[in-house]
Amino acid sequence: MSGQPRTSKTTIIARILALGASLGTTFFYVLAALGMSAAIGPIWIGAVIGISLFVFVMWAIIRFLGWVMSGDDPSYQQYIAEGGDPYFDGLPPPFNTDSWTQRVGGLSEPDTDFVPPDNWEFQCLKCGARREHQIDICWNCGHGNDVRQCHGCGMLVKEPSFGAFETTGVICPECGTILKS
């Protein structure tokens, strides 16, 4: 689903309710085939309400457990803030038709001529491109490269600690220019 945002939770819930309605209708016709007379309304409503309650309870349990186990984890907080949901992102197709890369990272994959192979499971944290390894230099934006060229003197400066280019910046030892992403 390149270039598109996550599938909305409303769409996923509508697909689940459609499943409940079709199960209720199927049950009604099975009863009719067996020669039993029943009103379709209560069966249909019961199936929809039953599946809705099941989905809500499972969603609440999974969100609560995520909060208990990973509530203070900054990456989990970022995942939730960007619209991620452990329950809805874990649902299989046809309910959630997002790619696994998009479900995990939340970013749609960039539009480019290069198509990464399907077995690349990881996603760049900066641009959303699929990567072969979790710790890897992104082929699309270069994120993960720990060496930058100083725009003042041209010297190649190595990042002294992980994330220094993005957070505090690194001072070029040759000319004193601050390198920051």
PDB file of N, CA and C in Angstrom, residues 1-6 98-99 101-111 123-124 127-130:
ATOM      1  N   MET A   1       0.835  -1.175   0.000  1.00  0.00           N
ATOM      2  CA  MET A   1       0.000   0.000   0.000  1.00  0.00           C
ATOM      3  C   MET A   1       0.881   1.239   0.000  1.00  0.00           C
ATOM      4  N   SER A   2       1.712   1.333  -0.967  1.00  0.00           N
ATOM      5  CA  SER A   2       2.692   2.398  -1.033  1.00  0.00           C
ATOM      6  C   SER A   2       2.016   3.754  -1.169  1.00  0.00           C
ATOM      7  N   GLY A   3       2.483   4.716  -0.372  1.00  0.00           N
ATOM      8  CA  GLY A   3       1.984   6.069  -0.466  1.00  0.00           C
ATOM      9  C   GLY A   3       0.681   6.316   0.254  1.00  0.00           C
ATOM     10  N   GLN A   4       0.119   5.357   0.935  1.00  0.00           N
ATOM     11  CA  GLN A   4      -1.149   5.530   1.619  1.00  0.00           C
ATOM     12  C   GLN A   4      -0.953   5.415   3.120  1.00  0.00           C
ATOM     13  N   PRO A   5      -1.802   6.111   3.901  1.00  0.00           N
ATOM     14  CA  PRO A   5      -1.703   5.982   5.353  1.00  0.00           C
ATOM     15  C   PRO A   5      -2.247   4.638   5.819  1.00  0.00           C
ATOM     16  N   ARG A   6      -2.137   4.393   7.106  1.00  0.00           N
ATOM     17  CA  ARG A   6      -2.683   3.165   7.681  1.00  0.00           C
ATOM     18  C   ARG A   6      -4.180   3.051   7.384  1.00  0.00           C
ATOM     19  N   ASP A  98      -3.032  -3.558   5.332  1.00  0.00           N
ATOM     20  CA  ASP A  98      -1.741  -2.872   5.262  1.00  0.00           C
ATOM     21  C   ASP A  98      -0.615  -3.882   5.127  1.00  0.00           C
ATOM     22  N   SER A  99       0.490  -3.449   4.512  1.00  0.00           N
ATOM     23  CA  SER A  99       1.668  -4.311   4.452  1.00  0.00           C
ATOM     24  C   SER A  99       2.246  -4.428   5.856  1.00  0.00           C
ATOM     25  N   THR A 101       5.264  -4.078   6.738  1.00  0.00           N
ATOM     26  CA  THR A 101       6.194  -2.975   6.948  1.00  0.00           C
ATOM     27  C   THR A 101       5.453  -1.743   7.430  1.00  0.00           C
ATOM     28  N   GLN A 102       4.314  -1.459   6.828  1.00  0.00           N
ATOM     29  CA  GLN A 102       3.527  -0.294   7.212  1.00  0.00           C
ATOM     30  C   GLN A 102       2.899  -0.483   8.589  1.00  0.00           C
ATOM     31  N   ARG A 103       2.492  -1.691   8.928  1.00  0.00           N
ATOM     32  CA  ARG A 103       1.903  -1.935  10.245  1.00  0.00           C
ATOM     33  C   ARG A 103       2.908  -1.687  11.355  1.00  0.00           C
ATOM     34  N   VAL A 104       4.141  -2.162  11.157  1.00  0.00           N
ATOM     35  CA  VAL A 104       5.162  -2.033  12.198  1.00  0.00           C
ATOM     36  C   VAL A 104       5.664  -0.603  12.286  1.00  0.00           C
ATOM     37  N   GLY A 105       5.956   0.009  11.148  1.00  0.00           N
ATOM     38  CA  GLY A 105       6.551   1.335  11.154  1.00  0.00           C
ATOM     39  C   GLY A 105       5.574   2.473  11.084  1.00  0.00           C
ATOM     40  N   GLY A 106       4.394   2.238  10.549  1.00  0.00           N
ATOM     41  CA  GLY A 106       3.401   3.283  10.451  1.00  0.00           C
ATOM     42  C   GLY A 106       3.583   4.218   9.278  1.00  0.00           C
ATOM     43  N   LEU A 107       4.716   4.143   8.630  1.00  0.00           N
ATOM     44  CA  LEU A 107       4.965   5.001   7.490  1.00  0.00           C
ATOM     45  C   LEU A 107       4.703   4.231   6.206  1.00  0.00           C
ATOM     46  N   SER A 108       4.111   4.914   5.254  1.00  0.00           N
ATOM     47  CA  SER A 108       3.955   4.258   3.966  1.00  0.00           C
ATOM     48  C   SER A 108       5.309   4.271   3.271  1.00  0.00           C
ATOM     49  N   GLU A 109       5.532   3.294   2.445  1.00  0.00           N
ATOM     50  CA  GLU A 109       6.822   3.185   1.778  1.00  0.00           C
ATOM     51  C   GLU A 109       6.956   4.282   0.721  1.00  0.00           C
ATOM     52  N   PRO A 110       8.168   4.810   0.528  1.00  0.00           N
ATOM     53  CA  PRO A 110       8.343   5.909  -0.426  1.00  0.00           C
ATOM     54  C   PRO A 110       8.147   5.448  -1.869  1.00  0.00           C
ATOM     55  N   ASP A 111       7.783   6.395  -2.723  1.00  0.00           N
ATOM     56  CA  ASP A 111       7.642   6.107  -4.149  1.00  0.00           C
ATOM     57  C   ASP A 111       8.999   6.279  -4.820  1.00  0.00           C
ATOM     58  N   GLN A 123      11.992  -1.436   8.520  1.00  0.00           N
ATOM     59  CA  GLN A 123      11.624  -0.169   7.922  1.00  0.00           C
ATOM     60  C   GLN A 123      12.509   0.945   8.477  1.00  0.00           C
ATOM     61  N   CYS A 124      12.920   1.853   7.606  1.00  0.00           N
ATOM     62  CA  CYS A 124      13.723   3.005   8.024  1.00  0.00           C
ATOM     63  C   CYS A 124      12.881   3.885   8.939  1.00  0.00           C
ATOM     64  N   CYS A 127      12.415   7.636   6.865  1.00  0.00           N
ATOM     65  CA  CYS A 127      11.623   7.828   5.645  1.00  0.00           C
ATOM     66  C   CYS A 127      10.611   6.714   5.380  1.00  0.00           C
ATOM     67  N   GLY A 128      10.714   5.592   6.081  1.00  0.00           N
ATOM     68  CA  GLY A 128       9.744   4.519   5.914  1.00  0.00           C
ATOM     69  C   GLY A 128      10.087   3.478   4.868  1.00  0.00           C
ATOM     70  N   ALA A 129      11.250   3.584   4.231  1.00  0.00           N
ATOM     71  CA  ALA A 129      11.630   2.612   3.205  1.00  0.00           C
ATOM     72  C   ALA A 129      11.933   1.258   3.841  1.00  0.00           C
ATOM     73  N   ARG A 130      11.619   0.183   3.116  1.00  0.00           N
ATOM     74  CA  ARG A 130      11.956  -1.161   3.608  1.00  0.00           C
ATOM     75  C   ARG A 130      13.461  -1.351   3.582  1.00  0.00           C
TER      76      ARG A 130
END
